[in-house]
Amino acid sequence: GAGVSQSPSNKVTEKGKDVELRCDPISGHTALYWYRQSLGQGLEFLIYFQGNSAPDKSGLPSDRFSAERTGGSVSTLTIQRTQQEDSAVYLCASSFSPGLNTGELFFGEGSRLTVL
Amino acid sequence: AQSVTQPDIHITVSEGASLELRCNYSYGATPYLFWYVQSPGQGLQLLLKYFSGDTLVQGIKGFEAEFKRSQSSFNLRKPSVHWSDAAEYFCAVGAPGAGSYQLTFGKGTKLSVIP
């Protein structure tokens, strides 16, 4: 597609359930990011993938969060045993080039997660 | 650690009026600086960026921003606001240098425009 595609756009789940959020980056973009946007907060960095390099997982808030990127393209963010504090909008972004000064980040519209 | 402060949570301006959104950062050196806009139901879109050089940068949609080292600020301005500018605006910083990839965002300023 023309832009970064995320699914689902909205997800309501019960506390304790697992959820998967999907990101389809712009074709040819080697860098992929996940950010979390909680109500009234700025965007919080979660994880970064660049090509075949080991991902930077330093922003994942707990071991209930994991992400993978298959074939250098689609990425899935998985949250296990969801908690109410996980409720947020999860934003994916991709970039043609890995550096902030060489590639612009293009963001998807986000996946809004509500944990009841 | 770097941080970004956007002092104004919500600003309301009349259409045609000028606009200034404030952004202050904390960082040991001059970081990379960015402004993004998020319209309702949309992803973030880059308005403009500053890496080095001329401290006044022009962006899309008629926006500009000025980097002031002495004030650690990177305020966003527009001389005449249009109703379509109503959105949330985020200032962000990144560590300078090749390979730097992580952004730190402010909490955003929501802009409302009165017709």
mmCIF file of C-alpha atoms in Angstrom:
data_model
loop_
_atom_site.group_PDB
_atom_site.id
_atom_site.type_symbol
_atom_site.label_atom_id
_atom_site.label_comp_id
_atom_site.label_asym_id
_atom_site.label_seq_id
_atom_site.Cartn_x
_atom_site.Cartn_y
_atom_site.Cartn_z
ATOM 1 C CA GLY A 1 0.000 0.000 0.000
ATOM 2 C CA ALA A 2 0.904 3.644 -0.151
ATOM 3 C CA GLY A 3 1.309 4.109 3.575
ATOM 4 C CA VAL A 4 1.948 2.251 6.809
ATOM 5 C CA SER A 5 -0.978 -0.039 7.496
ATOM 6 C CA GLN A 6 -1.968 -1.161 10.981
ATOM 7 C CA SER A 7 -4.580 -3.636 12.121
ATOM 8 C CA PRO A 8 -6.840 -3.840 13.911
ATOM 9 C CA SER A 9 -7.689 -0.154 14.151
ATOM 10 C CA ASN A 10 -9.596 -0.834 17.360
ATOM 11 C CA LYS A 11 -9.342 -3.726 19.791
ATOM 12 C CA VAL A 12 -11.306 -4.220 22.978
ATOM 13 C CA THR A 13 -10.189 -7.085 25.164
ATOM 14 C CA GLU A 14 -10.625 -8.401 28.652
ATOM 15 C CA LYS A 15 -7.925 -8.195 31.247
ATOM 16 C CA GLY A 16 -5.683 -11.240 31.093
ATOM 17 C CA LYS A 17 -6.198 -11.969 27.401
ATOM 18 C CA ASP A 18 -3.423 -11.883 24.818
ATOM 19 C CA VAL A 19 -3.549 -9.477 21.860
ATOM 20 C CA GLU A 20 -1.656 -9.176 18.612
ATOM 21 C CA LEU A 21 -1.234 -5.931 16.716
ATOM 22 C CA ARG A 22 -0.009 -5.941 13.155
ATOM 23 C CA CYS A 23 2.015 -3.416 11.179
ATOM 24 C CA ASP A 24 2.623 -3.497 7.443
ATOM 25 C CA PRO A 25 5.315 -0.910 6.632
ATOM 26 C CA ILE A 26 5.821 0.945 3.405
ATOM 27 C CA SER A 27 7.396 -1.342 0.826
ATOM 28 C CA GLY A 28 11.172 -1.018 0.778
ATOM 29 C CA HIS A 29 11.440 0.589 4.203
ATOM 30 C CA THR A 30 14.083 -1.177 6.233
ATOM 31 C CA ALA A 31 13.519 0.547 9.567
ATOM 32 C CA LEU A 32 10.383 -0.142 11.618
ATOM 33 C CA TYR A 33 9.364 1.353 14.951
ATOM 34 C CA TRP A 34 6.635 0.777 17.521
ATOM 35 C CA TYR A 35 5.554 3.620 19.789
ATOM 36 C CA ARG A 36 2.815 3.755 22.417
ATOM 37 C CA GLN A 37 0.579 6.775 22.945
ATOM 38 C CA SER A 38 -1.263 6.764 26.243
ATOM 39 C CA LEU A 39 -4.011 9.253 27.050
ATOM 40 C CA GLY A 40 -2.520 12.650 27.836
ATOM 41 C CA GLN A 41 1.007 11.384 27.276
ATOM 42 C CA GLY A 42 3.474 11.779 24.496
ATOM 43 C CA LEU A 43 4.635 8.918 22.379
ATOM 44 C CA GLU A 44 6.725 6.336 24.170
ATOM 45 C CA PHE A 45 9.335 4.338 22.232
ATOM 46 C CA LEU A 46 8.832 0.583 22.431
ATOM 47 C CA ILE A 47 11.000 -1.224 19.891
ATOM 48 C CA TYR A 48 13.055 -0.669 16.727
ATOM 49 C CA PHE A 49 13.879 -3.039 13.883
ATOM 50 C CA GLN A 50 16.492 -2.311 11.234
ATOM 51 C CA GLY A 51 17.097 -4.800 8.462
ATOM 52 C CA ASN A 52 18.535 -8.041 9.753
ATOM 53 C CA SER A 53 20.085 -6.472 12.847
ATOM 54 C CA ALA A 54 19.022 -7.455 16.331
ATOM 55 C CA PRO A 55 16.087 -5.243 17.371
ATOM 56 C CA ASP A 56 16.371 -2.592 20.065
ATOM 57 C CA LYS A 57 13.841 -3.772 22.639
ATOM 58 C CA SER A 58 14.891 -1.311 25.316
ATOM 59 C CA GLY A 59 11.526 0.462 25.380
ATOM 60 C CA LEU A 60 9.326 -2.565 26.011
ATOM 61 C CA PRO A 61 7.692 -1.909 29.412
ATOM 62 C CA SER A 62 7.574 -5.504 30.620
ATOM 63 C CA ASP A 63 8.225 -9.071 29.538
ATOM 64 C CA ARG A 64 4.554 -9.356 28.624
ATOM 65 C CA PHE A 65 5.394 -7.336 25.530
ATOM 66 C CA SER A 66 7.168 -8.843 22.541
ATOM 67 C CA ALA A 67 7.510 -8.057 18.867
ATOM 68 C CA GLU A 68 8.797 -9.723 15.792
ATOM 69 C CA ARG A 69 9.365 -8.759 12.216
ATOM 70 C CA THR A 70 9.124 -11.468 9.631
ATOM 71 C CA GLY A 71 10.997 -11.331 6.349
ATOM 72 C CA GLY A 72 12.060 -7.781 7.006
ATOM 73 C CA SER A 73 8.546 -6.561 6.372
ATOM 74 C CA VAL A 74 5.424 -7.148 8.482
ATOM 75 C CA SER A 75 5.739 -6.752 12.228
ATOM 76 C CA THR A 76 3.557 -8.075 15.036
ATOM 77 C CA LEU A 77 3.445 -6.622 18.535
ATOM 78 C CA THR A 78 2.127 -9.122 21.066
ATOM 79 C CA ILE A 79 0.908 -8.253 24.542
ATOM 80 C CA GLN A 80 0.351 -11.211 26.820
ATOM 81 C CA ARG A 81 -1.959 -11.218 29.851
ATOM 82 C CA THR A 82 -3.147 -7.695 29.128
ATOM 83 C CA GLN A 83 -3.611 -5.242 31.977
ATOM 84 C CA GLN A 84 -5.745 -2.097 32.107
ATOM 85 C CA GLU A 85 -2.628 0.073 32.001
ATOM 86 C CA ASP A 86 -1.870 -1.376 28.561
ATOM 87 C CA SER A 87 -4.812 0.592 27.161
ATOM 88 C CA ALA A 88 -3.320 3.003 24.638
ATOM 89 C CA VAL A 89 -2.871 3.693 20.949
ATOM 90 C CA TYR A 90 -0.020 1.664 19.507
ATOM 91 C CA LEU A 91 1.638 3.419 16.595
ATOM 92 C CA CYS A 92 3.890 1.861 14.014
ATOM 93 C CA ALA A 93 6.271 3.835 11.827
ATOM 94 C CA SER A 94 8.665 2.946 9.066
ATOM 95 C CA SER A 95 11.563 4.667 7.358
ATOM 96 C CA PHE A 96 13.553 4.063 4.200
ATOM 97 C CA SER A 97 16.789 4.812 5.988
ATOM 98 C CA PRO A 98 17.797 3.969 9.569
ATOM 99 C CA GLY A 99 19.016 7.352 10.778
ATOM 100 C CA LEU A 100 16.892 10.273 11.924
ATOM 101 C CA ASN A 101 18.934 12.580 9.724
ATOM 102 C CA THR A 102 18.624 10.465 6.597
ATOM 103 C CA GLY A 103 15.117 9.058 6.618
ATOM 104 C CA GLU A 104 11.709 10.440 7.479
ATOM 105 C CA LEU A 105 9.455 8.391 9.720
ATOM 106 C CA PHE A 106 6.050 7.605 8.261
ATOM 107 C CA PHE A 107 3.437 6.691 10.853
ATOM 108 C CA GLY A 108 0.406 4.479 10.581
ATOM 109 C CA GLU A 109 -2.946 5.493 12.005
ATOM 110 C CA GLY A 110 -2.461 3.316 15.028
ATOM 111 C CA SER A 111 -4.226 0.485 16.807
ATOM 112 C CA ARG A 112 -6.361 1.619 19.737
ATOM 113 C CA LEU A 113 -6.324 -1.005 22.492
ATOM 114 C CA THR A 114 -8.839 -0.946 25.312
ATOM 115 C CA VAL A 115 -8.442 -3.422 28.148
ATOM 116 C CA LEU A 116 -11.565 -3.849 30.260
ATOM 117 C CA ALA B 1 18.396 11.624 29.484
ATOM 118 C CA GLN B 2 16.691 13.872 26.994
ATOM 119 C CA SER B 3 13.244 15.311 27.602
ATOM 120 C CA VAL B 4 10.752 17.546 25.845
ATOM 121 C CA THR B 5 8.269 19.936 27.422
ATOM 122 C CA GLN B 6 5.280 21.404 25.648
ATOM 123 C CA PRO B 7 3.875 23.808 28.245
ATOM 124 C CA ASP B 8 0.495 24.311 26.601
ATOM 125 C CA ILE B 9 -1.877 21.357 26.666
ATOM 126 C CA HIS B 10 -4.600 23.120 24.688
ATOM 127 C CA ILE B 11 -4.622 26.339 22.644
ATOM 128 C CA THR B 12 -7.571 27.972 20.923
ATOM 129 C CA VAL B 13 -7.093 30.566 18.200
ATOM 130 C CA SER B 14 -9.367 32.268 15.712
ATOM 131 C CA GLU B 15 -9.033 31.474 12.049
ATOM 132 C CA GLY B 16 -6.631 33.923 10.439
ATOM 133 C CA ALA B 17 -4.815 34.663 13.689
ATOM 134 C CA SER B 18 -1.143 33.907 14.186
ATOM 135 C CA LEU B 19 -0.001 30.870 16.129
ATOM 136 C CA GLU B 20 2.985 29.958 18.241
ATOM 137 C CA LEU B 21 3.347 26.564 19.931
ATOM 138 C CA ARG B 22 6.085 26.270 22.493
ATOM 139 C CA CYS B 23 8.626 23.497 22.854
ATOM 140 C CA ASN B 24 11.520 23.297 25.287
ATOM 141 C CA TYR B 25 13.993 20.464 25.435
ATOM 142 C CA SER B 26 16.609 19.169 27.808
ATOM 143 C CA TYR B 27 19.714 17.692 26.245
ATOM 144 C CA GLY B 28 23.455 18.012 26.728
ATOM 145 C CA ALA B 29 24.121 19.174 23.195
ATOM 146 C CA THR B 30 22.057 20.379 20.279
ATOM 147 C CA PRO B 31 19.704 17.524 19.430
ATOM 148 C CA TYR B 32 17.855 16.833 16.254
ATOM 149 C CA LEU B 33 14.482 18.610 16.558
ATOM 150 C CA PHE B 34 11.164 17.787 14.952
ATOM 151 C CA TRP B 35 7.557 18.901 14.864
ATOM 152 C CA TYR B 36 4.793 16.427 13.978
ATOM 153 C CA VAL B 37 1.065 16.968 13.520
ATOM 154 C CA GLN B 38 -1.642 14.413 14.259
ATOM 155 C CA SER B 39 -5.071 15.098 12.809
ATOM 156 C CA PRO B 40 -8.039 13.168 14.231
ATOM 157 C CA GLY B 41 -7.915 9.561 13.107
ATOM 158 C CA GLN B 42 -4.642 10.088 11.280
ATOM 159 C CA GLY B 43 -1.073 9.050 11.820
ATOM 160 C CA LEU B 44 1.599 11.563 12.713
ATOM 161 C CA GLN B 45 2.919 13.654 9.857
ATOM 162 C CA LEU B 46 6.272 15.421 9.855
ATOM 163 C CA LEU B 47 5.922 19.209 9.615
ATOM 164 C CA LEU B 48 9.575 20.201 9.789
ATOM 165 C CA LYS B 49 12.938 19.283 11.241
ATOM 166 C CA TYR B 50 16.176 20.889 12.363
ATOM 167 C CA PHE B 51 19.582 19.246 12.317
ATOM 168 C CA SER B 52 22.039 22.139 12.071
ATOM 169 C CA GLY B 53 22.701 25.398 10.276
ATOM 170 C CA ASP B 54 20.087 28.087 9.750
ATOM 171 C CA THR B 55 18.060 28.306 12.936
ATOM 172 C CA LEU B 56 14.824 29.221 11.146
ATOM 173 C CA VAL B 57 13.390 26.247 9.301
ATOM 174 C CA GLN B 58 10.455 26.133 6.950
ATOM 175 C CA GLY B 59 8.075 23.243 6.799
ATOM 176 C CA ILE B 60 4.935 22.105 5.084
ATOM 177 C CA LYS B 61 1.524 23.755 5.320
ATOM 178 C CA GLY B 62 3.057 27.185 5.918
ATOM 179 C CA PHE B 63 4.652 26.324 9.265
ATOM 180 C CA GLU B 64 8.052 27.439 10.442
ATOM 181 C CA ALA B 65 10.080 26.896 13.593
ATOM 182 C CA GLU B 66 13.008 28.668 15.166
ATOM 183 C CA PHE B 67 15.755 26.968 17.126
ATOM 184 C CA LYS B 68 17.080 29.075 19.994
ATOM 185 C CA ARG B 69 20.052 27.460 21.668
ATOM 186 C CA SER B 70 20.146 29.932 24.554
ATOM 187 C CA GLN B 71 16.564 29.099 25.473
ATOM 188 C CA SER B 72 16.670 25.385 24.560
ATOM 189 C CA SER B 73 13.561 26.038 22.533
ATOM 190 C CA PHE B 74 12.149 25.089 19.166
ATOM 191 C CA ASN B 75 8.854 26.951 18.866
ATOM 192 C CA LEU B 76 6.475 26.354 15.971
ATOM 193 C CA ARG B 77 4.803 29.298 14.270
ATOM 194 C CA LYS B 78 2.286 30.050 11.581
ATOM 195 C CA PRO B 79 1.318 33.583 10.556
ATOM 196 C CA SER B 80 -2.311 32.824 9.699
ATOM 197 C CA VAL B 81 -4.124 29.742 10.959
ATOM 198 C CA HIS B 82 -6.663 27.870 8.856
ATOM 199 C CA TRP B 83 -9.515 25.790 10.238
ATOM 200 C CA SER B 84 -7.832 22.684 8.821
ATOM 201 C CA ASP B 85 -4.875 23.257 11.155
ATOM 202 C CA ALA B 86 -6.950 22.030 14.095
ATOM 203 C CA ALA B 87 -5.020 18.992 15.301
ATOM 204 C CA GLU B 88 -2.556 17.866 17.935
ATOM 205 C CA TYR B 89 1.049 18.942 17.568
ATOM 206 C CA PHE B 90 4.035 17.081 18.952
ATOM 207 C CA CYS B 91 7.578 18.291 19.388
ATOM 208 C CA ALA B 92 10.277 15.614 19.405
ATOM 209 C CA VAL B 93 14.023 15.363 19.864
ATOM 210 C CA GLY B 94 16.604 12.820 18.838
ATOM 211 C CA ALA B 95 20.261 12.394 19.653
ATOM 212 C CA PRO B 96 22.460 13.900 16.953
ATOM 213 C CA GLY B 97 24.701 11.720 14.875
ATOM 214 C CA ALA B 98 24.675 9.020 12.262
ATOM 215 C CA GLY B 99 22.699 5.977 13.279
ATOM 216 C CA SER B 100 20.548 7.809 15.819
ATOM 217 C CA TYR B 101 17.003 6.530 15.472
ATOM 218 C CA GLN B 102 15.016 7.010 18.679
ATOM 219 C CA LEU B 103 12.735 10.006 19.193
ATOM 220 C CA THR B 104 11.606 11.457 22.503
ATOM 221 C CA PHE B 105 8.257 13.190 22.208
ATOM 222 C CA GLY B 106 6.541 15.885 24.201
ATOM 223 C CA LYS B 107 3.003 15.322 25.456
ATOM 224 C CA GLY B 108 1.518 17.373 22.672
ATOM 225 C CA THR B 109 -0.488 20.569 22.278
ATOM 226 C CA LYS B 110 -4.026 20.352 21.024
ATOM 227 C CA LEU B 111 -4.970 23.219 18.728
ATOM 228 C CA SER B 112 -8.566 24.288 18.296
ATOM 229 C CA VAL B 113 -9.496 26.842 15.632
ATOM 230 C CA ILE B 114 -12.553 29.092 15.937
ATOM 231 C CA PRO B 115 -14.123 29.922 12.554
#
